[in-house]
Amino acid sequence: MSTQAISHPAAAAPRSGTNAAATRLVLRIGFVLLAAVFVVATLLPLLVLLKVSISAPQDIMTARPPFLIYNATLEHWRALLNPATLYGPARHSLLVATGTAVLGVLIAAPAAYVISRMPRTWRYGLILGLLFTQMFPDVGIAMPVAITFLRLGLNDTDLGLMLAHLVPTLPFVAWILVGTFEMIPREVEEAAFVDGNGKIGTLARVVMPLAAPGIAVAALFAWLKSWNDLVYAIYLFLGERTLPLMTFYYSNRGSVFDTATFAVLLTIPVMVVTLALQRYIEAGTLSGAIKG
Amino acid sequence: MRLTRRQFGALALAGSTTLLLAACGQSSTGGPASAGGGQTTGGGQTTGGGQTTGGGQASGKPGTAGGNGGGGSVSFVTALAEDERTALGEILKGFESSAGVQVKMIQMESQDVVNQLKAKKTAGKVDVDLVAQDNLRLGPLVRDSIVEDLSGESARVPETTIDALVPVTQFDNKRFFLPYRPNVQIAFYNEAKLSAAGLQPPKTWDELLKAGQTLKEKEGIGKLAIQGAAGDPLSVTVFEFIKQAGGDPLALNDAGTVKAFEFMAQLEPLLTPEYRTAKFDTMNTIISNDTAYLGSNWPFGINVIVDKNGRKDIKAYQGWAGPNGESHVLGGEVLGIPAGAPNRAGALQLAEFLMSKDTQAALLTKLGWPPMRTDAFGNVPEWQKPYFQAVQEALKHVDARPNVPYWEDVSRAMNDAFRDIVQQKQPAKETLDRYASAIQKAKQAAGA
């Protein structure tokens, strides 16, 4: 009896360790499989678009299009990469999206910092207010915004479109940044202040660098939202078009090849910007900030 | 050299300022519109083809404008594809040199025209002089007083204008628009597949049913397509079936309408499942990738299906007739002048030029657009001729959609009745009675 009583825990320990290892393995395999599903679900539509954009019609216009490309062609790209067609819209889209992101962060960051340092009650009220603005769909407010901007002579200008894009973007950017600044411990600021940094110095040298990941996320969001916008561009841009409008109009023409080619073209800068900003979006940037 | 934080900050600030200053620059407002353009019932690329009605040969030189010159420049809103815009630009050069008026083409899709012009009007900043707008999207322009009453300009409309176009330009016996270009749907079909099934392109409802049954038995799935996407596409489809049965879409519960809905209910199981999302753009794909072997679309599909998608084996004909004969919705575009247009005289001058015999002939020759008058003639590329022939045949049997202020209610009722009767197999007469009553209420509410 006693032997058994003693041997039981000793025997259970390795089994328990084995079980835990097996569970970890199963979880890891499950995670990898799930990640693979997400990767495929994300990339497959892009691959289909790319395939259509470089395929000859006979590879696509059949009841069962093959997965591989048997008749590759750059004809659709050649037709689209026409400087007269592409240069203006690409310039407008890049300028407006970048301007919206820069302006959005410049305006929202100080406001968000102040909100994050407010008493809890005020803070939540203001955050709810910021979220409340997201309840209105762009199509619902685009017309009054357009009328106001037309009166101000801001139609057909990149600045006008940037400002219009800031209407829906700014509250969301501010909301993201409030969360970011809330995560920065006040002790860090106090320590910097004790070290002789003034208010502005503390903000510039300590708070903002620590908030860089959040700012990158906010800028990325603002850039993407502006880059993809169709609603405001339709109302405010009658001269040269933006790239999303071009994609929309080409898809309206009924040719899947033109649509796919423009859609791929529209996606490339998104991937570049996302990859460029991704290195700033690292988990655990703030961990250890108040250690040592 | 490493930048200090201060230097980096200064550079970032300078960059942001430069960006903002660059952004303040005016884009090419009103300049030649960029590519694209939405398909309208008259827009998009139509086919070309041999001669149109009447005789004679176009000189290819656009006519000179009549009327009093507006001078300056005219902003002309139109939705065109890239090659259409280039061709129209060439034609307009003749107008610019002869009339001394510069034309600025602005790309605006037909579905955006109402809201964009409404915004401009409300802001008191109307900078558009002339609009080419889809025939099927005119109601809101008149209802919201976005376009001018052009009753006083009726004398400018050519006497040789196709009769069916006249009612399209009028609301309550007032002329709000000038005719520009007619358009009509034709039926595309896969010649080889139909032949393999021992079928000819169906010319009657009975033949259409038989074709649907034969193809479904052979392929195991429906191979016919109608434009069943909710909204305007389905409205056009239902309207045509009703007229082919001798019904009245504004009444919606007469014997002809009941017959049309009963027929559509019979046809529905023989359709490809994709018909539910089929409209002007998706129909091209459905036909091109053999999802369906027969389906109707606007003639711009010829360039997409045959030329771009490389399906030279897809042919076209004018479509089928019902018990009351053939009927096609008259699509196309008309010209309107926005209220408050800065250069009204120039706009009228340009409109007159666009309606002229030589310009209509040039539009046919260069773009394959069917003329809006019976005395304009032109030539189109050889390969397009059979398709254009189909367009010409269909144009002989067009019905203009009635310009009534409650049309949106009628359109909604037709859509809802299609869902209830054709898709959910509810009894036709009782269901239509219900929707007819709703239309009557809408009519009374509109004071019509």
mmCIF file of N, CA and C in Angstrom, chain B residues 22-128:
data_model
loop_
_atom_site.group_PDB
_atom_site.id
_atom_site.type_symbol
_atom_site.label_atom_id
_atom_site.label_comp_id
_atom_site.label_asym_id
_atom_site.label_seq_id
_atom_site.Cartn_x
_atom_site.Cartn_y
_atom_site.Cartn_z
ATOM 1 N N ALA B 22 1.647 71.435 -51.687
ATOM 2 C CA ALA B 22 1.402 70.724 -52.955
ATOM 3 C C ALA B 22 -0.056 70.353 -53.073
ATOM 4 N N ALA B 23 -0.648 69.977 -51.938
ATOM 5 C CA ALA B 23 -2.043 69.539 -51.956
ATOM 6 C C ALA B 23 -2.992 70.670 -52.268
ATOM 7 N N CYS B 24 -2.554 71.888 -51.939
ATOM 8 C CA CYS B 24 -3.448 73.026 -52.181
ATOM 9 C C CYS B 24 -3.576 73.322 -53.662
ATOM 10 N N GLY B 25 -2.671 72.767 -54.453
ATOM 11 C CA GLY B 25 -2.729 73.012 -55.894
ATOM 12 C C GLY B 25 -4.001 72.460 -56.473
ATOM 13 N N GLN B 26 -4.536 73.165 -57.441
ATOM 14 C CA GLN B 26 -5.788 72.757 -58.069
ATOM 15 C C GLN B 26 -5.517 71.576 -58.989
ATOM 16 N N SER B 27 -6.364 70.554 -58.916
ATOM 17 C CA SER B 27 -6.224 69.482 -59.886
ATOM 18 C C SER B 27 -6.868 69.954 -61.167
ATOM 19 N N SER B 28 -6.764 69.115 -62.153
ATOM 20 C CA SER B 28 -7.214 69.561 -63.478
ATOM 21 C C SER B 28 -8.725 69.578 -63.563
ATOM 22 N N THR B 29 -9.330 70.467 -62.867
ATOM 23 C CA THR B 29 -10.787 70.579 -62.856
ATOM 24 C C THR B 29 -11.323 70.818 -64.248
ATOM 25 N N GLY B 30 -12.236 69.986 -64.573
ATOM 26 C CA GLY B 30 -12.899 70.219 -65.840
ATOM 27 C C GLY B 30 -12.049 69.883 -67.035
ATOM 28 N N GLY B 31 -10.853 69.506 -66.795
ATOM 29 C CA GLY B 31 -9.992 69.136 -67.909
ATOM 30 C C GLY B 31 -10.480 67.846 -68.496
ATOM 31 N N PRO B 32 -9.792 67.399 -69.498
ATOM 32 C CA PRO B 32 -10.228 66.156 -70.075
ATOM 33 C C PRO B 32 -10.326 65.088 -69.004
ATOM 34 N N ALA B 33 -11.452 64.462 -68.944
ATOM 35 C CA ALA B 33 -11.664 63.477 -67.890
ATOM 36 C C ALA B 33 -10.773 62.282 -68.102
ATOM 37 N N SER B 34 -10.470 61.622 -67.024
ATOM 38 C CA SER B 34 -9.616 60.460 -67.143
ATOM 39 C C SER B 34 -10.444 59.252 -67.537
ATOM 40 N N ALA B 35 -9.763 58.140 -67.549
ATOM 41 C CA ALA B 35 -10.389 56.953 -68.117
ATOM 42 C C ALA B 35 -11.581 56.484 -67.324
ATOM 43 N N GLY B 36 -12.220 55.531 -67.869
ATOM 44 C CA GLY B 36 -13.292 54.884 -67.144
ATOM 45 C C GLY B 36 -14.640 55.298 -67.652
ATOM 46 N N GLY B 37 -15.568 55.248 -66.788
ATOM 47 C CA GLY B 37 -16.917 55.593 -67.186
ATOM 48 C C GLY B 37 -17.805 54.421 -66.940
ATOM 49 N N GLY B 38 -18.950 54.714 -66.460
ATOM 50 C CA GLY B 38 -19.863 53.627 -66.145
ATOM 51 C C GLY B 38 -20.745 53.316 -67.310
ATOM 52 N N GLN B 39 -21.191 52.134 -67.334
ATOM 53 C CA GLN B 39 -22.091 51.744 -68.392
ATOM 54 C C GLN B 39 -23.442 52.352 -68.115
ATOM 55 N N THR B 40 -23.971 53.010 -69.074
ATOM 56 C CA THR B 40 -25.350 53.462 -68.968
ATOM 57 C C THR B 40 -26.143 52.629 -69.945
ATOM 58 N N THR B 41 -27.417 52.804 -69.929
ATOM 59 C CA THR B 41 -28.186 52.016 -70.876
ATOM 60 C C THR B 41 -27.895 52.474 -72.291
ATOM 61 N N GLY B 42 -27.339 53.612 -72.391
ATOM 62 C CA GLY B 42 -26.939 54.046 -73.713
ATOM 63 C C GLY B 42 -25.457 54.221 -73.771
ATOM 64 N N GLY B 43 -24.831 54.151 -72.628
ATOM 65 C CA GLY B 43 -23.410 54.413 -72.578
ATOM 66 C C GLY B 43 -22.611 53.175 -72.797
ATOM 67 N N GLY B 44 -21.398 53.260 -72.422
ATOM 68 C CA GLY B 44 -20.525 52.134 -72.650
ATOM 69 C C GLY B 44 -20.263 52.017 -74.115
ATOM 70 N N GLN B 45 -19.644 50.971 -74.465
ATOM 71 C CA GLN B 45 -19.282 50.835 -75.855
ATOM 72 C C GLN B 45 -20.339 50.063 -76.591
ATOM 73 N N THR B 46 -20.835 50.676 -77.595
ATOM 74 C CA THR B 46 -21.798 49.979 -78.412
ATOM 75 C C THR B 46 -21.051 49.363 -79.567
ATOM 76 N N THR B 47 -21.770 48.691 -80.352
ATOM 77 C CA THR B 47 -21.129 48.086 -81.497
ATOM 78 C C THR B 47 -21.208 49.020 -82.681
ATOM 79 N N GLY B 48 -20.538 48.648 -83.652
ATOM 80 C CA GLY B 48 -20.690 49.386 -84.891
ATOM 81 C C GLY B 48 -21.423 48.515 -85.863
ATOM 82 N N GLY B 49 -21.456 48.874 -87.026
ATOM 83 C CA GLY B 49 -22.123 48.048 -87.999
ATOM 84 C C GLY B 49 -22.396 48.815 -89.234
ATOM 85 N N GLY B 50 -22.918 48.190 -90.143
ATOM 86 C CA GLY B 50 -23.146 48.747 -91.474
ATOM 87 C C GLY B 50 -23.958 50.007 -91.470
ATOM 88 N N GLN B 51 -24.788 50.084 -92.415
ATOM 89 C CA GLN B 51 -25.514 51.332 -92.560
ATOM 90 C C GLN B 51 -26.718 51.378 -91.659
ATOM 91 N N THR B 52 -27.058 52.557 -91.323
ATOM 92 C CA THR B 52 -28.268 52.716 -90.538
ATOM 93 C C THR B 52 -29.408 53.031 -91.495
ATOM 94 N N THR B 53 -30.484 53.378 -90.908
ATOM 95 C CA THR B 53 -31.650 53.652 -91.728
ATOM 96 C C THR B 53 -31.385 54.783 -92.713
ATOM 97 N N GLY B 54 -32.060 54.738 -93.746
ATOM 98 C CA GLY B 54 -31.935 55.806 -94.731
ATOM 99 C C GLY B 54 -30.794 55.542 -95.675
ATOM 100 N N GLY B 55 -30.417 56.512 -96.411
ATOM 101 C CA GLY B 55 -29.350 56.327 -97.375
ATOM 102 C C GLY B 55 -28.289 57.353 -97.232
ATOM 103 N N GLY B 56 -27.410 57.343 -98.167
ATOM 104 C CA GLY B 56 -26.335 58.331 -98.149
ATOM 105 C C GLY B 56 -25.171 57.886 -97.306
ATOM 106 N N GLN B 57 -24.134 58.586 -97.437
ATOM 107 C CA GLN B 57 -22.906 58.249 -96.735
ATOM 108 C C GLN B 57 -22.417 59.458 -95.951
ATOM 109 N N ALA B 58 -22.003 59.170 -94.756
ATOM 110 C CA ALA B 58 -21.523 60.291 -93.940
ATOM 111 C C ALA B 58 -20.206 60.812 -94.475
ATOM 112 N N SER B 59 -20.057 62.067 -94.402
ATOM 113 C CA SER B 59 -18.799 62.656 -94.829
ATOM 114 C C SER B 59 -17.717 62.419 -93.798
ATOM 115 N N GLY B 60 -18.158 62.075 -92.612
ATOM 116 C CA GLY B 60 -17.198 61.903 -91.532
ATOM 117 C C GLY B 60 -16.789 63.230 -90.944
ATOM 118 N N LYS B 61 -17.225 64.290 -91.552
ATOM 119 C CA LYS B 61 -16.886 65.612 -91.007
ATOM 120 C C LYS B 61 -18.081 66.128 -90.222
ATOM 121 N N PRO B 62 -17.902 66.327 -88.952
ATOM 122 C CA PRO B 62 -19.030 66.756 -88.143
ATOM 123 C C PRO B 62 -19.604 68.080 -88.629
ATOM 124 N N GLY B 63 -20.882 68.187 -88.449
ATOM 125 C CA GLY B 63 -21.549 69.405 -88.872
ATOM 126 C C GLY B 63 -21.183 70.586 -88.014
ATOM 127 N N THR B 64 -21.412 71.722 -88.510
ATOM 128 C CA THR B 64 -21.127 72.917 -87.720
ATOM 129 C C THR B 64 -22.318 73.218 -86.832
ATOM 130 N N ALA B 65 -22.045 73.866 -85.783
ATOM 131 C CA ALA B 65 -23.100 74.136 -84.826
ATOM 132 C C ALA B 65 -23.993 75.261 -85.285
ATOM 133 N N GLY B 66 -25.223 75.154 -84.895
ATOM 134 C CA GLY B 66 -26.141 76.226 -85.208
ATOM 135 C C GLY B 66 -26.440 77.049 -83.995
ATOM 136 N N GLY B 67 -27.347 77.934 -84.118
ATOM 137 C CA GLY B 67 -27.749 78.735 -82.963
ATOM 138 C C GLY B 67 -26.751 79.818 -82.639
ATOM 139 N N ASN B 68 -27.108 80.573 -81.620
ATOM 140 C CA ASN B 68 -26.218 81.650 -81.212
ATOM 141 C C ASN B 68 -25.048 81.101 -80.422
ATOM 142 N N GLY B 69 -23.906 81.545 -80.760
ATOM 143 C CA GLY B 69 -22.706 81.059 -80.097
ATOM 144 C C GLY B 69 -22.633 81.501 -78.661
ATOM 145 N N GLY B 70 -22.266 80.551 -77.798
ATOM 146 C CA GLY B 70 -22.103 80.894 -76.400
ATOM 147 C C GLY B 70 -20.710 81.403 -76.119
ATOM 148 N N GLY B 71 -19.755 81.027 -76.983
ATOM 149 C CA GLY B 71 -18.375 81.433 -76.799
ATOM 150 C C GLY B 71 -17.782 80.811 -75.546
ATOM 151 N N GLY B 72 -16.526 81.124 -75.280
ATOM 152 C CA GLY B 72 -15.875 80.641 -74.062
ATOM 153 C C GLY B 72 -15.709 79.144 -74.063
ATOM 154 N N SER B 73 -16.113 78.528 -72.968
ATOM 155 C CA SER B 73 -15.968 77.078 -72.885
ATOM 156 C C SER B 73 -17.262 76.446 -72.366
ATOM 157 N N VAL B 74 -17.434 75.177 -72.704
ATOM 158 C CA VAL B 74 -18.607 74.424 -72.262
ATOM 159 C C VAL B 74 -18.130 73.196 -71.508
ATOM 160 N N SER B 75 -18.616 73.022 -70.293
ATOM 161 C CA SER B 75 -18.294 71.813 -69.526
ATOM 162 C C SER B 75 -19.353 70.761 -69.835
ATOM 163 N N PHE B 76 -18.901 69.659 -70.386
ATOM 164 C CA PHE B 76 -19.815 68.630 -70.887
ATOM 165 C C PHE B 76 -19.601 67.353 -70.081
ATOM 166 N N VAL B 77 -20.601 66.989 -69.314
ATOM 167 C CA VAL B 77 -20.523 65.779 -68.492
ATOM 168 C C VAL B 77 -20.980 64.576 -69.300
ATOM 169 N N THR B 78 -20.149 63.566 -69.352
ATOM 170 C CA THR B 78 -20.503 62.359 -70.092
ATOM 171 C C THR B 78 -19.710 61.189 -69.540
ATOM 172 N N ALA B 79 -20.286 60.009 -69.567
ATOM 173 C CA ALA B 79 -19.601 58.816 -69.062
ATOM 174 C C ALA B 79 -19.128 57.980 -70.237
ATOM 175 N N LEU B 80 -17.842 57.953 -70.431
ATOM 176 C CA LEU B 80 -17.308 57.267 -71.605
ATOM 177 C C LEU B 80 -16.134 56.372 -71.238
ATOM 178 N N ALA B 81 -15.937 55.361 -72.041
ATOM 179 C CA ALA B 81 -14.736 54.544 -71.912
ATOM 180 C C ALA B 81 -13.585 55.295 -72.587
ATOM 181 N N GLU B 82 -12.391 54.773 -72.349
ATOM 182 C CA GLU B 82 -11.185 55.460 -72.833
ATOM 183 C C GLU B 82 -11.235 55.739 -74.334
ATOM 184 N N ASP B 83 -11.506 54.700 -75.107
ATOM 185 C CA ASP B 83 -11.467 54.880 -76.566
ATOM 186 C C ASP B 83 -12.649 55.722 -77.055
ATOM 187 N N GLU B 84 -13.770 55.630 -76.342
ATOM 188 C CA GLU B 84 -14.922 56.468 -76.704
ATOM 189 C C GLU B 84 -14.587 57.947 -76.499
ATOM 190 N N ARG B 85 -13.913 58.220 -75.401
ATOM 191 C CA ARG B 85 -13.584 59.608 -75.080
ATOM 192 C C ARG B 85 -12.630 60.186 -76.122
ATOM 193 N N THR B 86 -11.672 59.356 -76.526
ATOM 194 C CA THR B 86 -10.724 59.810 -77.545
ATOM 195 C C THR B 86 -11.453 60.121 -78.843
ATOM 196 N N ALA B 87 -12.336 59.204 -79.241
ATOM 197 C CA ALA B 87 -13.050 59.397 -80.513
ATOM 198 C C ALA B 87 -13.967 60.612 -80.450
ATOM 199 N N LEU B 88 -14.687 60.757 -79.346
ATOM 200 C CA LEU B 88 -15.579 61.912 -79.235
ATOM 201 C C LEU B 88 -14.770 63.218 -79.208
ATOM 202 N N GLY B 89 -13.616 63.154 -78.560
ATOM 203 C CA GLY B 89 -12.740 64.328 -78.525
ATOM 204 C C GLY B 89 -12.351 64.765 -79.934
ATOM 205 N N GLU B 90 -12.072 63.794 -80.792
ATOM 206 C CA GLU B 90 -11.720 64.106 -82.187
ATOM 207 C C GLU B 90 -12.892 64.794 -82.887
ATOM 208 N N ILE B 91 -14.072 64.254 -82.661
ATOM 209 C CA ILE B 91 -15.262 64.826 -83.307
ATOM 210 C C ILE B 91 -15.512 66.248 -82.798
ATOM 211 N N LEU B 92 -15.302 66.451 -81.518
ATOM 212 C CA LEU B 92 -15.577 67.769 -80.933
ATOM 213 C C LEU B 92 -14.576 68.838 -81.364
ATOM 214 N N LYS B 93 -13.433 68.411 -81.873
ATOM 215 C CA LYS B 93 -12.465 69.401 -82.360
ATOM 216 C C LYS B 93 -13.076 70.236 -83.483
ATOM 217 N N GLY B 94 -13.889 69.557 -84.314
ATOM 218 C CA GLY B 94 -14.560 70.273 -85.397
ATOM 219 C C GLY B 94 -15.483 71.359 -84.853
ATOM 220 N N PHE B 95 -16.157 71.028 -83.782
ATOM 221 C CA PHE B 95 -17.058 72.004 -83.151
ATOM 222 C C PHE B 95 -16.263 73.166 -82.561
ATOM 223 N N GLU B 96 -15.192 72.835 -81.902
ATOM 224 C CA GLU B 96 -14.396 73.879 -81.242
ATOM 225 C C GLU B 96 -13.849 74.879 -82.258
ATOM 226 N N SER B 97 -13.390 74.344 -83.402
ATOM 227 C CA SER B 97 -12.808 75.257 -84.388
ATOM 228 C C SER B 97 -13.887 76.066 -85.105
ATOM 229 N N SER B 98 -15.041 75.426 -85.376
ATOM 230 C CA SER B 98 -16.066 76.157 -86.123
ATOM 231 C C SER B 98 -16.871 77.109 -85.231
ATOM 232 N N ALA B 99 -17.090 76.721 -83.991
ATOM 233 C CA ALA B 99 -17.928 77.552 -83.114
ATOM 234 C C ALA B 99 -17.117 78.454 -82.198
ATOM 235 N N GLY B 100 -15.841 78.200 -82.111
ATOM 236 C CA GLY B 100 -15.013 79.010 -81.219
ATOM 237 C C GLY B 100 -15.326 78.766 -79.755
ATOM 238 N N VAL B 101 -15.802 77.602 -79.461
ATOM 239 C CA VAL B 101 -16.135 77.242 -78.081
ATOM 240 C C VAL B 101 -15.275 76.046 -77.670
ATOM 241 N N GLN B 102 -14.623 76.173 -76.544
ATOM 242 C CA GLN B 102 -13.808 75.056 -76.070
ATOM 243 C C GLN B 102 -14.680 74.099 -75.264
ATOM 244 N N VAL B 103 -14.535 72.814 -75.526
ATOM 245 C CA VAL B 103 -15.341 71.827 -74.795
ATOM 246 C C VAL B 103 -14.474 71.102 -73.778
ATOM 247 N N LYS B 104 -14.933 71.116 -72.512
ATOM 248 C CA LYS B 104 -14.234 70.367 -71.461
ATOM 249 C C LYS B 104 -15.087 69.155 -71.132
ATOM 250 N N MET B 105 -14.573 67.989 -71.439
ATOM 251 C CA MET B 105 -15.328 66.776 -71.129
ATOM 252 C C MET B 105 -15.049 66.359 -69.689
ATOM 253 N N ILE B 106 -16.113 66.137 -68.948
ATOM 254 C CA ILE B 106 -15.976 65.707 -67.553
ATOM 255 C C ILE B 106 -16.588 64.322 -67.409
ATOM 256 N N GLN B 107 -15.798 63.424 -66.854
ATOM 257 C CA GLN B 107 -16.273 62.056 -66.662
ATOM 258 C C GLN B 107 -17.138 61.972 -65.410
ATOM 259 N N MET B 108 -18.386 61.609 -65.568
ATOM 260 C CA MET B 108 -19.267 61.445 -64.403
ATOM 261 C C MET B 108 -20.218 60.291 -64.718
ATOM 262 N N GLU B 109 -20.237 59.310 -63.874
ATOM 263 C CA GLU B 109 -21.081 58.141 -64.138
ATOM 264 C C GLU B 109 -22.552 58.486 -63.978
ATOM 265 N N SER B 110 -23.384 57.807 -64.751
ATOM 266 C CA SER B 110 -24.808 58.157 -64.736
ATOM 267 C C SER B 110 -25.410 58.030 -63.341
ATOM 268 N N GLN B 111 -24.910 57.050 -62.569
ATOM 269 C CA GLN B 111 -25.475 56.866 -61.229
ATOM 270 C C GLN B 111 -25.024 57.963 -60.265
ATOM 271 N N ASP B 112 -23.985 58.705 -60.637
ATOM 272 C CA ASP B 112 -23.479 59.775 -59.768
ATOM 273 C C ASP B 112 -23.987 61.149 -60.175
ATOM 274 N N VAL B 113 -24.540 61.243 -61.374
ATOM 275 C CA VAL B 113 -24.891 62.554 -61.925
ATOM 276 C C VAL B 113 -25.866 63.305 -61.020
ATOM 277 N N VAL B 114 -26.904 62.614 -60.561
ATOM 278 C CA VAL B 114 -27.940 63.292 -59.774
ATOM 279 C C VAL B 114 -27.349 63.899 -58.505
ATOM 280 N N ASN B 115 -26.630 63.084 -57.737
ATOM 281 C CA ASN B 115 -26.089 63.585 -56.466
ATOM 282 C C ASN B 115 -25.033 64.667 -56.676
ATOM 283 N N GLN B 116 -24.209 64.498 -57.689
ATOM 284 C CA GLN B 116 -23.154 65.489 -57.910
ATOM 285 C C GLN B 116 -23.748 66.831 -58.339
ATOM 286 N N LEU B 117 -24.716 66.776 -59.232
ATOM 287 C CA LEU B 117 -25.326 68.030 -59.677
ATOM 288 C C LEU B 117 -26.157 68.655 -58.557
ATOM 289 N N LYS B 118 -26.797 67.783 -57.762
ATOM 290 C CA LYS B 118 -27.589 68.304 -56.649
ATOM 291 C C LYS B 118 -26.677 69.035 -55.655
ATOM 292 N N ALA B 119 -25.530 68.449 -55.379
ATOM 293 C CA ALA B 119 -24.580 69.090 -54.463
ATOM 294 C C ALA B 119 -24.118 70.433 -55.023
ATOM 295 N N LYS B 120 -23.835 70.474 -56.310
ATOM 296 C CA LYS B 120 -23.373 71.722 -56.941
ATOM 297 C C LYS B 120 -24.474 72.784 -56.885
ATOM 298 N N LYS B 121 -25.695 72.330 -57.157
ATOM 299 C CA LYS B 121 -26.808 73.280 -57.163
ATOM 300 C C LYS B 121 -27.028 73.842 -55.752
ATOM 301 N N THR B 122 -27.040 72.956 -54.762
ATOM 302 C CA THR B 122 -27.267 73.396 -53.388
ATOM 303 C C THR B 122 -26.169 74.353 -52.921
ATOM 304 N N ALA B 123 -24.947 74.075 -53.369
ATOM 305 C CA ALA B 123 -23.825 74.929 -52.972
ATOM 306 C C ALA B 123 -23.780 76.219 -53.782
ATOM 307 N N GLY B 124 -24.640 76.315 -54.803
ATOM 308 C CA GLY B 124 -24.630 77.496 -55.660
ATOM 309 C C GLY B 124 -23.380 77.573 -56.508
ATOM 310 N N LYS B 125 -22.815 76.412 -56.842
ATOM 311 C CA LYS B 125 -21.562 76.381 -57.612
ATOM 312 C C LYS B 125 -21.714 75.479 -58.834
ATOM 313 N N VAL B 126 -22.731 75.727 -59.614
ATOM 314 C CA VAL B 126 -22.919 74.903 -60.815
ATOM 315 C C VAL B 126 -21.884 75.313 -61.852
ATOM 316 N N ASP B 127 -21.031 74.374 -62.208
ATOM 317 C CA ASP B 127 -20.006 74.672 -63.205
ATOM 318 C C ASP B 127 -20.095 73.716 -64.395
ATOM 319 N N VAL B 128 -21.262 73.096 -64.526
ATOM 320 C CA VAL B 128 -21.491 72.171 -65.643
ATOM 321 C C VAL B 128 -22.521 72.787 -66.578
#
